[in-house]
Amino acid sequence: MNKKTVPFTEEQIRSIIAKYPTPFHIYDEKAIVDNVRKLIKAFDWAHDFKEYFAVKAAPNPYLMRLLQKEGVGADCSSMAELELCDKVGISGHDIVFSSNDTPYEEFKRAMELGALINLDDISMIDFMEQRGPLPDWICARYNPGPLLQGGNDIIGTPEEAKYGMTREQIFDAFRILKEKGVSHFGLHTMVVSNELQVTGLIHTAKMMFELAAEVQELLGIDIEFLDFGGGIGLPYRPEESFIDYDELSAGIKQYFEAIMVPKGLEKCRLSFECGRAITGPYGYLVTTAIHHKHIWKEYIGVDASMANLMRPGMYGSYHYLSVMGKEDAPKDHVYDVVGSLCENCDKFAVDRSLPEIVDGDILVIHDAGAHGHSMGFNYNGKLRSAELLLHADGTVTQIRRAETLDDLFATIDFSNL
Ligand SMILES: *Cc1c(COP(=O)(O)O)cnc(C)c1O
């Protein structure tokens, strides 16, 4: 269970809306900081533990700076995300570049910034070497494929995922890289997504410890960096529960002590690349009800659309919805809450029991702080919304303005028309 609350009153949000019209995304600064501190503290037993925030989840430099101050690094997978790191002042091993199908310019930029390069495939060794020097530190991404079966049925089906290398390729890649003079090695994997069962996450860590131990036995390589990827889940539904970081940490510690410590690998840096778990629950999409219609079903039309939050339309994801000022009102109406795209999947909620909604009501869509604004798009000429940061004292900073039609048309030269 988790209680879905909002960090502002109706009066507060209406005064924010008076300055910044809906729709917008608003992030709760204090809640993000408290949350990431809790995660880092849970792993204080681990030497040099690092959370690398998956920039794609919320690529806003102000959020990155906030996290940077807490000792959080950045997990990047594109040129734009690397450039954002440069602007924020994140560099060196505070960046892990976990990309796939990577153009060389992106490897090059990542190496310029001193990032830890995480190779998605064994073919990347030749690909990089033909174009320039290899970095001295290399991490390899592992895809256990069907080998994971029997371990834990919570973990999905990695053999269907495009990422990473097979077990054999990991050993081959490290052998080749060692011959070529690479001297520092890491291992990465990401086999779960939005995982709410702590055992699935612990099992991933155990699998990686065992792999690191085998790499040492077979190749004489001491793994210095282990990255468990992202994937800590978010309880989107009120009946679901948050992952308990202390429980996660204790489970991982147990296997670390049993597998890594006896190998002399106690100094290995452990890390996560969580995005969703860090900002997801603390970002809200705020929108106004502007229409209602009654046909075969009851509809509420809002001024946000799937262009502001793609998850419900793309994955059928559930997002909790609050109607400001009606938090305690009986949920005696059943609505589809929809945006204005000419796509019938543009619905924030389907057959949802809610209090009666009238035009002008403020609706808050919860858990939109990761893979929310960042997945925004311009279909139907919809403009991406503003992003606001709500401070602990109730004040607000606009950390990205809303797009304008001029932004949308900026790439068209109308003079040749
Ligand atoms: C998407 C992604 C993440 C972040 O996933 P979350 O679900 O936001 O935790 C981390 N690492 C890699 C390589 C990813 O592709």
Coordinates of C-alpha atoms and ligand atoms in Angstrom, one line a residue:
M1 CA 0.0 0.0 0.0
N2 CA 1.1 3.6 -0.6
K3 CA -0.8 6.7 0.1
K4 CA -1.2 9.0 -2.9
T5 CA -0.8 12.5 -1.7
V6 CA 0.1 15.8 -3.4
P7 CA 2.7 18.2 -2.0
F8 CA 0.4 21.3 -2.4
T9 CA -3.1 22.4 -1.5
E10 CA -5.7 23.5 -4.0
E11 CA -5.2 27.1 -3.1
Q12 CA -1.4 26.8 -3.6
I13 CA -1.7 25.1 -6.9
R14 CA -4.2 27.6 -8.2
S15 CA -1.8 30.4 -7.3
I16 CA 0.9 28.6 -9.2
I17 CA -1.4 28.1 -12.2
A18 CA -2.1 31.9 -12.2
K19 CA 1.5 32.3 -13.1
Y20 CA 2.2 29.1 -15.1
P21 CA -0.9 27.9 -17.0
T22 CA -1.7 24.2 -17.2
P23 CA -0.6 21.8 -18.3
F24 CA 2.7 21.5 -16.5
H25 CA 4.9 19.0 -14.8
I26 CA 5.9 19.9 -11.2
Y27 CA 8.6 18.2 -9.2
D28 CA 8.8 18.1 -5.4
E29 CA 12.4 19.0 -4.6
K30 CA 12.5 17.9 -1.0
A31 CA 10.9 14.6 -1.7
I32 CA 13.4 13.8 -4.4
V33 CA 16.4 14.7 -2.2
D34 CA 15.0 12.8 0.8
N35 CA 14.4 9.7 -1.4
V36 CA 17.9 9.6 -2.9
R37 CA 19.5 10.2 0.5
K38 CA 17.6 7.2 1.8
L39 CA 18.9 5.0 -1.1
I40 CA 22.5 6.1 -0.7
K41 CA 22.4 5.7 3.1
A42 CA 21.0 2.1 2.7
F43 CA 24.2 1.2 0.9
D44 CA 26.7 3.0 3.2
W45 CA 28.3 -0.4 3.9
A46 CA 29.4 -0.7 0.3
H47 CA 32.8 0.8 -0.7
D48 CA 32.2 3.9 -2.9
F49 CA 28.5 3.1 -3.7
K50 CA 27.1 5.2 -6.6
E51 CA 23.7 5.9 -7.9
Y52 CA 23.9 7.1 -11.5
F53 CA 20.6 8.8 -12.3
A54 CA 19.2 7.6 -15.7
V55 CA 19.1 11.0 -17.4
K56 CA 16.5 9.8 -19.9
A57 CA 13.9 9.6 -17.1
A58 CA 13.9 13.3 -16.5
P59 CA 16.6 15.1 -18.6
N60 CA 16.4 18.5 -16.9
P61 CA 19.7 20.1 -15.8
Y62 CA 18.1 21.5 -12.7
L63 CA 17.1 18.1 -11.5
M64 CA 20.5 16.7 -12.5
R65 CA 22.2 19.5 -10.5
L66 CA 20.0 18.8 -7.5
L67 CA 21.0 15.1 -7.6
Q68 CA 24.7 16.0 -8.3
K69 CA 24.7 17.8 -4.9
E70 CA 23.7 14.6 -3.3
G71 CA 26.6 12.7 -4.9
V72 CA 24.6 11.2 -7.6
G73 CA 26.1 10.6 -11.1
A74 CA 24.5 10.3 -14.5
D75 CA 23.7 7.3 -16.7
C76 CA 23.6 8.5 -20.3
S77 CA 22.8 6.8 -23.5
S78 CA 22.8 9.6 -26.1
M79 CA 24.6 12.7 -27.3
A80 CA 22.0 15.1 -25.8
E81 CA 22.3 13.4 -22.4
L82 CA 26.1 13.7 -22.5
E83 CA 25.9 17.4 -23.4
L84 CA 23.5 18.0 -20.5
C85 CA 26.1 16.4 -18.2
D86 CA 28.7 18.8 -19.6
K87 CA 26.5 21.8 -18.9
V88 CA 25.7 20.6 -15.4
G89 CA 29.4 19.9 -14.7
I90 CA 29.2 16.1 -14.4
S91 CA 32.2 14.4 -15.8
G92 CA 34.7 11.5 -15.4
H93 CA 33.5 8.4 -13.6
D94 CA 30.4 10.3 -12.4
I95 CA 29.1 9.4 -15.8
V96 CA 28.4 5.9 -17.1
F97 CA 27.6 5.7 -20.8
S98 CA 25.2 2.8 -21.1
S99 CA 24.2 3.0 -24.7
N100 CA 23.3 0.5 -27.4
D101 CA 23.5 0.7 -31.2
T102 CA 25.9 3.6 -30.5
P103 CA 27.2 6.0 -33.2
Y104 CA 31.0 6.6 -32.8
E105 CA 30.6 10.3 -32.2
E106 CA 28.8 9.5 -29.0
F107 CA 31.5 7.1 -27.7
K108 CA 34.0 9.9 -28.6
R109 CA 32.1 12.5 -26.7
A110 CA 31.6 10.2 -23.7
M111 CA 35.4 9.5 -23.7
E112 CA 36.2 13.2 -23.9
L113 CA 34.1 13.7 -20.8
G114 CA 36.0 10.8 -19.1
A115 CA 32.8 8.7 -18.8
L116 CA 32.9 5.0 -17.9
I117 CA 32.1 3.3 -21.2
N118 CA 29.7 0.4 -21.0
L119 CA 29.9 -1.8 -24.1
D120 CA 26.6 -3.3 -25.2
D121 CA 28.2 -5.7 -27.6
I122 CA 31.5 -7.6 -28.3
S123 CA 31.5 -6.1 -31.8
M124 CA 31.9 -2.6 -30.3
I125 CA 35.6 -3.5 -29.5
D126 CA 36.5 -3.6 -33.2
F127 CA 34.1 -0.8 -34.0
M128 CA 35.8 1.5 -31.5
E129 CA 39.3 0.4 -32.2
Q130 CA 39.0 1.1 -35.9
R131 CA 38.1 4.7 -35.1
G132 CA 40.3 5.6 -32.2
P133 CA 41.9 4.4 -29.0
L134 CA 40.1 2.3 -26.5
P135 CA 39.5 3.7 -23.0
D136 CA 41.5 2.3 -20.1
W137 CA 38.3 1.5 -18.2
I138 CA 35.7 -0.6 -19.8
C139 CA 32.5 -2.1 -18.6
A140 CA 30.6 -4.8 -20.4
R141 CA 26.8 -5.3 -20.4
Y142 CA 25.6 -8.8 -19.6
N143 CA 22.5 -10.4 -21.0
P144 CA 22.0 -13.7 -19.2
G145 CA 19.3 -14.8 -21.7
P146 CA 17.6 -18.1 -20.8
L147 CA 20.4 -18.9 -18.3
L148 CA 18.4 -16.9 -15.8
Q149 CA 15.5 -19.4 -15.9
G150 CA 15.0 -21.4 -12.8
G151 CA 16.6 -18.6 -10.8
N152 CA 13.6 -16.5 -10.3
D153 CA 10.4 -16.3 -12.3
I154 CA 9.9 -12.6 -11.4
I155 CA 12.7 -11.6 -13.7
G156 CA 11.4 -11.3 -17.2
T157 CA 12.8 -12.8 -20.4
P158 CA 16.2 -11.3 -21.1
E159 CA 16.6 -13.5 -24.2
E160 CA 14.0 -11.2 -25.8
A161 CA 15.9 -8.1 -25.0
K162 CA 18.3 -6.5 -27.5
Y163 CA 20.8 -5.4 -24.9
G164 CA 24.0 -6.8 -23.7
M165 CA 26.3 -9.8 -24.4
T166 CA 25.9 -13.5 -23.8
R167 CA 28.0 -15.1 -21.1
E168 CA 30.5 -16.5 -23.6
Q169 CA 30.9 -13.1 -25.2
I170 CA 31.6 -11.4 -21.9
F171 CA 34.5 -13.8 -21.3
D172 CA 35.7 -13.4 -24.9
A173 CA 35.4 -9.6 -24.7
F174 CA 37.4 -9.4 -21.5
R175 CA 40.1 -11.7 -22.8
I176 CA 40.4 -9.5 -25.9
L177 CA 40.3 -6.3 -24.0
K178 CA 43.0 -7.5 -21.6
E179 CA 45.3 -8.4 -24.5
K180 CA 44.8 -5.0 -25.9
G181 CA 45.9 -3.4 -22.7
V182 CA 42.7 -2.3 -21.0
S183 CA 43.4 -2.5 -17.3
H184 CA 40.1 -1.7 -15.5
F185 CA 37.0 -3.7 -15.9
G186 CA 33.3 -3.4 -14.9
L187 CA 30.2 -5.5 -15.4
H188 CA 26.7 -4.2 -16.0
T189 CA 23.3 -5.7 -16.4
M190 CA 19.7 -4.6 -16.5
V191 CA 17.3 -7.5 -16.6
V192 CA 14.3 -6.1 -14.7
S193 CA 12.1 -3.0 -15.2
N194 CA 9.7 -1.4 -12.8
E195 CA 10.4 -4.2 -10.4
L196 CA 8.4 -4.1 -7.1
Q197 CA 9.6 -7.4 -5.7
V198 CA 12.9 -7.0 -3.8
T199 CA 13.9 -10.6 -4.4
G200 CA 14.1 -10.0 -8.2
L201 CA 16.5 -7.1 -7.6
I202 CA 18.6 -9.1 -5.1
H203 CA 18.8 -12.0 -7.4
T204 CA 20.2 -9.8 -10.2
A205 CA 23.0 -8.7 -7.8
K206 CA 23.8 -12.3 -6.8
M207 CA 24.0 -13.3 -10.5
M208 CA 26.5 -10.4 -11.1
F209 CA 28.6 -11.3 -8.0
E210 CA 28.9 -14.9 -9.3
L211 CA 29.9 -13.7 -12.8
A212 CA 32.5 -11.4 -11.3
A213 CA 33.9 -14.3 -9.3
E214 CA 34.1 -16.5 -12.4
V215 CA 35.8 -13.7 -14.4
Q216 CA 38.4 -13.6 -11.7
E217 CA 38.8 -17.4 -11.7
L218 CA 39.0 -17.8 -15.5
L219 CA 40.7 -14.6 -16.6
G220 CA 42.5 -13.3 -13.5
I221 CA 40.6 -10.0 -13.9
D222 CA 39.4 -8.3 -10.7
I223 CA 36.1 -6.5 -11.5
E224 CA 36.3 -3.0 -10.1
F225 CA 32.8 -1.8 -11.0
L226 CA 29.5 -3.6 -10.8
D227 CA 26.4 -1.8 -12.2
F228 CA 22.9 -3.3 -11.6
G229 CA 21.2 -1.0 -14.0
G230 CA 17.9 0.7 -13.2
G231 CA 14.6 -1.1 -12.7
I232 CA 13.7 -0.4 -9.1
G233 CA 9.9 -0.1 -9.5
L234 CA 7.4 2.5 -8.7
P235 CA 4.1 1.6 -7.0
Y236 CA 1.9 3.3 -9.5
R237 CA -1.2 1.8 -8.0
P238 CA -2.1 2.7 -4.4
E239 CA -2.4 -1.0 -3.5
E240 CA 1.3 -1.6 -4.4
S241 CA 4.2 -0.8 -2.2
F242 CA 7.6 0.9 -2.5
I243 CA 10.8 -1.2 -2.6
D244 CA 12.3 -1.0 0.9
Y245 CA 15.9 0.2 0.2
D246 CA 17.1 -1.2 3.5
E247 CA 15.7 -4.6 2.7
L248 CA 17.2 -4.5 -0.8
S249 CA 20.6 -3.4 0.6
A250 CA 20.6 -6.2 3.3
G251 CA 19.8 -8.8 0.7
I252 CA 22.6 -7.6 -1.6
K253 CA 25.1 -7.3 1.3
Q254 CA 24.5 -10.9 2.2
Y255 CA 25.6 -12.2 -1.2
F256 CA 28.4 -9.6 -1.5
E257 CA 29.9 -11.0 1.7
A258 CA 29.4 -14.6 0.6
I259 CA 30.7 -14.2 -2.9
M260 CA 32.8 -11.0 -3.4
V261 CA 34.6 -10.6 -0.1
P262 CA 36.3 -14.1 -0.1
K263 CA 37.6 -13.2 -3.6
G264 CA 39.2 -10.0 -2.3
L265 CA 36.7 -7.9 -4.3
E266 CA 35.4 -5.9 -1.3
K267 CA 36.5 -2.6 -2.9
C268 CA 34.4 -3.2 -6.0
R269 CA 32.1 -0.2 -6.6
L270 CA 28.5 -1.2 -6.6
S271 CA 26.0 1.0 -8.5
F272 CA 22.5 1.4 -9.7
E273 CA 21.2 3.5 -12.7
C274 CA 17.8 4.2 -11.4
G275 CA 15.7 6.8 -13.0
R276 CA 12.1 5.9 -12.3
A277 CA 12.6 5.3 -8.6
I278 CA 14.4 8.5 -8.0
T279 CA 12.1 11.2 -9.5
G280 CA 9.1 9.2 -10.7
P281 CA 6.9 9.4 -7.6
Y282 CA 7.8 13.1 -7.0
G283 CA 6.7 14.5 -10.3
Y284 CA 3.1 15.4 -11.1
L285 CA 1.3 16.4 -14.3
V286 CA -1.1 19.2 -13.5
T287 CA -4.0 19.7 -15.9
T288 CA -7.4 21.4 -16.0
A289 CA -10.7 19.8 -16.9
I290 CA -12.0 21.8 -19.9
H291 CA -14.8 19.7 -21.3
H292 CA -17.1 16.9 -20.4
K293 CA -19.2 14.8 -22.7
H294 CA -21.7 12.0 -22.4
I295 CA -22.1 9.5 -25.2
W296 CA -21.8 5.8 -24.8
K297 CA -19.4 6.6 -21.9
E298 CA -18.7 9.5 -19.7
Y299 CA -15.7 11.6 -20.7
I300 CA -13.7 14.4 -19.1
G301 CA -11.5 16.3 -21.5
V302 CA -8.4 17.9 -20.0
D303 CA -5.8 20.4 -21.4
A304 CA -3.0 17.9 -21.2
S305 CA -2.7 15.0 -23.7
M306 CA -0.6 11.9 -24.3
A307 CA 2.0 14.3 -25.7
N308 CA 2.7 15.3 -22.1
L309 CA 2.6 11.8 -20.6
M310 CA 2.9 8.9 -23.0
R311 CA 2.8 6.0 -20.6
P312 CA -0.9 5.3 -20.4
G313 CA -1.4 5.5 -24.2
M314 CA 1.8 3.6 -25.0
Y315 CA 1.8 0.9 -22.3
G316 CA -1.7 1.1 -21.0
S317 CA -0.1 2.2 -17.7
Y318 CA -2.1 3.1 -14.7
H319 CA -1.5 6.5 -13.2
Y320 CA -3.4 7.6 -10.1
L321 CA -5.4 10.8 -10.5
S322 CA -6.4 13.3 -7.8
V323 CA -9.0 16.0 -8.3
M324 CA -7.9 19.0 -6.3
G325 CA -10.2 19.9 -3.4
K326 CA -12.1 16.7 -3.8
E327 CA -9.6 14.3 -2.3
D328 CA -12.1 13.1 0.3
A329 CA -15.3 13.3 -1.9
P330 CA -17.0 10.0 -2.8
K331 CA -15.8 8.4 -6.0
D332 CA -19.2 7.9 -7.3
H333 CA -18.6 8.7 -11.0
V334 CA -16.9 6.6 -13.6
Y335 CA -15.0 8.5 -16.3
D336 CA -12.5 8.2 -19.1
V337 CA -10.2 11.1 -18.7
V338 CA -8.9 12.1 -22.1
G339 CA -6.6 14.5 -24.0
S340 CA -7.2 16.1 -27.4
L341 CA -5.0 14.0 -29.7
C342 CA -6.8 12.5 -32.6
E343 CA -5.9 9.1 -31.2
N344 CA -8.2 7.0 -29.1
C345 CA -5.4 5.8 -26.9
D346 CA -5.0 9.4 -25.7
K347 CA -6.6 8.6 -22.3
F348 CA -5.1 9.2 -18.9
A349 CA -7.7 7.0 -17.2
V350 CA -10.3 4.5 -18.5
D351 CA -13.4 3.6 -16.5
R352 CA -11.9 5.3 -13.5
S353 CA -14.0 5.9 -10.4
L354 CA -13.6 9.5 -9.4
P355 CA -15.5 12.3 -7.6
E356 CA -17.8 14.3 -9.9
I357 CA -15.6 16.5 -12.1
V358 CA -16.7 19.9 -13.4
D359 CA -15.1 22.1 -16.0
G360 CA -12.3 24.1 -14.3
D361 CA -11.4 21.4 -11.8
I362 CA -7.6 20.9 -11.4
L363 CA -6.6 17.3 -12.0
V364 CA -3.2 15.9 -10.8
I365 CA -1.8 12.9 -12.6
H366 CA 0.6 11.2 -10.2
D367 CA 3.9 9.4 -10.7
A368 CA 4.8 11.4 -13.8
G369 CA 8.3 12.5 -12.6
A370 CA 10.2 9.9 -14.7
H371 CA 9.6 8.9 -18.3
G372 CA 6.9 11.6 -18.2
H373 CA 7.9 14.9 -19.7
S374 CA 10.9 13.3 -21.3
M375 CA 8.8 11.0 -23.5
G376 CA 6.9 14.0 -24.7
F377 CA 6.3 14.5 -28.4
N378 CA 4.8 16.9 -30.9
Y379 CA 2.2 14.8 -32.7
N380 CA -0.9 16.8 -33.7
G381 CA 1.3 19.9 -33.2
K382 CA 1.0 19.6 -29.4
L383 CA 3.5 21.6 -27.5
R384 CA 5.6 20.2 -24.7
S385 CA 4.7 21.7 -21.3
A386 CA 6.7 23.6 -18.8
E387 CA 8.5 21.9 -15.9
L388 CA 8.4 23.5 -12.4
L389 CA 10.4 22.8 -9.3
L390 CA 8.5 23.1 -6.1
H391 CA 10.8 24.0 -3.2
A392 CA 10.3 23.0 0.4
D393 CA 9.1 26.6 1.3
G394 CA 6.3 26.4 -1.2
T395 CA 8.0 28.6 -3.8
V396 CA 8.4 27.5 -7.4
T397 CA 11.1 27.8 -10.0
Q398 CA 10.4 27.3 -13.7
I399 CA 13.1 24.9 -14.8
R400 CA 11.9 24.6 -18.4
R401 CA 9.4 26.9 -20.1
A402 CA 6.6 25.6 -22.2
E403 CA 7.2 25.3 -25.9
T404 CA 5.6 27.8 -28.3
L405 CA 4.4 27.5 -31.8
D406 CA 7.6 29.3 -32.8
D407 CA 9.7 26.5 -31.2
L408 CA 7.6 24.0 -33.1
F409 CA 8.1 25.7 -36.5
A410 CA 11.7 26.7 -35.9
T411 CA 13.1 24.0 -38.2
I412 CA 11.0 25.1 -41.1
D413 CA 12.1 27.8 -43.5
F414 CA 8.8 29.3 -44.6
S415 CA 10.5 31.8 -46.9
N416 CA 10.9 29.1 -49.6
L417 CA 7.2 28.4 -49.6
Ligands
LIG1 C1 16.1 3.0 -18.9 C2 17.4 2.6 -18.3 C3 17.6 2.8 -17.0 C4 16.6 3.4 -16.0 O1 15.5 2.6 -15.8 P1 14.5 3.0 -14.7 O2 13.3 2.1 -15.0 O3 14.1 4.5 -14.9 O4 15.1 2.8 -13.4 C5 18.9 2.5 -16.5 N1 19.9 2.0 -17.2 C6 19.6 1.7 -18.5 C7 20.8 1.2 -19.3 C8 18.4 2.0 -19.1 O5 18.2 1.7 -20.4

